[in-house]
Tab-separated table of C-alpha atoms in Angstrom:
chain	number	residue	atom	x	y	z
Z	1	UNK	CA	135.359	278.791	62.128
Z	2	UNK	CA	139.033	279.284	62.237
Z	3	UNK	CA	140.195	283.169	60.881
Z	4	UNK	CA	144.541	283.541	60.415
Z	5	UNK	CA	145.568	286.669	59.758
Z	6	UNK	CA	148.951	288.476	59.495
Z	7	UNK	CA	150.048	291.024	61.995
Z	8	UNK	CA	152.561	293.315	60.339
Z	9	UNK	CA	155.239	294.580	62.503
Z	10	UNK	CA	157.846	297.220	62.611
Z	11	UNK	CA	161.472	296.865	63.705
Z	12	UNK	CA	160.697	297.627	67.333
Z	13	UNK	CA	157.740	295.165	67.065
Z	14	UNK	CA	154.802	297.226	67.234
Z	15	UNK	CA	152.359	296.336	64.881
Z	16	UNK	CA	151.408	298.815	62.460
Z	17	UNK	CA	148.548	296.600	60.194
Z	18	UNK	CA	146.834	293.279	60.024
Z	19	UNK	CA	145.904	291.541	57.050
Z	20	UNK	CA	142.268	290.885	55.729
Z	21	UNK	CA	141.423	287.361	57.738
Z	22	UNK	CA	141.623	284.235	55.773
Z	23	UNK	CA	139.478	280.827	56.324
Z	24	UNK	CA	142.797	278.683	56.194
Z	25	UNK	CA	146.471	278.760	56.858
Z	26	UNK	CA	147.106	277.732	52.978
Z	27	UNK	CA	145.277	281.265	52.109
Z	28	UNK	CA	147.203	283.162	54.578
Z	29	UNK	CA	150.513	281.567	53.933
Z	30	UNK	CA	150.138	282.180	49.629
Z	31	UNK	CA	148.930	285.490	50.188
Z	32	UNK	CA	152.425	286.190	52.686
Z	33	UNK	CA	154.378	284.406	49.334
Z	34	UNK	CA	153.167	287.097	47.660
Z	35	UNK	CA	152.791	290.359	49.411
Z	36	UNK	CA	155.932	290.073	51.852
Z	37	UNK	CA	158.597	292.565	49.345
Z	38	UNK	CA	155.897	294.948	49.581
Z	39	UNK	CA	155.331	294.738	53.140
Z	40	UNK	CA	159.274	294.844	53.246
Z	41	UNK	CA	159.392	298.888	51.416
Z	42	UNK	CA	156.507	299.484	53.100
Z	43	UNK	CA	158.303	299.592	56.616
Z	44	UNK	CA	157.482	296.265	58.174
Z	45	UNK	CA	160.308	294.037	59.313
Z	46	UNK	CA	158.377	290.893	60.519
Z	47	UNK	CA	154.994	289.498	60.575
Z	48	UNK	CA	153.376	287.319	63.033
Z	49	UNK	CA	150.582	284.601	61.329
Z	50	UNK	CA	147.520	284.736	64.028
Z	51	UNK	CA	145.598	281.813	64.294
Z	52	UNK	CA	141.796	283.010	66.134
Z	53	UNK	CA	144.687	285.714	67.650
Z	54	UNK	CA	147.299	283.592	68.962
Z	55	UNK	CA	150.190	283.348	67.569
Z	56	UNK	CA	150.970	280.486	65.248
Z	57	UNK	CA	154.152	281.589	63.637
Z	58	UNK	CA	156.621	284.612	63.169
Z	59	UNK	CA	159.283	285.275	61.184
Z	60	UNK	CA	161.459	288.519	59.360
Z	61	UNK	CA	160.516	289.871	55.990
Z	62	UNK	CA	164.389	290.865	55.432
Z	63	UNK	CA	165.979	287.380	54.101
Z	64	UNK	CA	169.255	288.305	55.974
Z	65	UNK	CA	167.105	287.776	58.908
Z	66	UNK	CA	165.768	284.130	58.243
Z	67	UNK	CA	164.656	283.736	62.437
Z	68	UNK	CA	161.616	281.999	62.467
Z	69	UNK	CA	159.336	280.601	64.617
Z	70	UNK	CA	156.616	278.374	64.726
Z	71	UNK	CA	154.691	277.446	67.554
């Protein structure tokens, strides 16, 4: 069974959290729709969607830094 979860970074890109795991990308990806301002004040700058732990897609939680990547 796949598991995606969100690595939360800080600005140097250390991670500082993970999210709970989710059993599809939709989950992950509507539960990042709604958590990312929080995320944001909290101190994180950009997450990192882990699919089984390798890395999927990435992107900035500031929207003046709209870099993203998916792989």
């Amino acid at each position: 069974m796949t598991s995606w979860r969100w690595s939360i970074r800080s600005a140097s890109g250390d991670e500082t959290s993970r999210s709970d795991a989710f059993v599809s990308r939709d989950e992950a990806e509507t539960w990042i729709a709604a958590e990312w301002e929080r995320l944001l004040a909290d101190g994180g700058a950009s997450v990192a969607l882990l699919d089984d732990g390798e890395l999927a897609y990435e992107m900035g939680l500031d929207s003046a830094d709209a870099g993203s990547e998916e792989r």
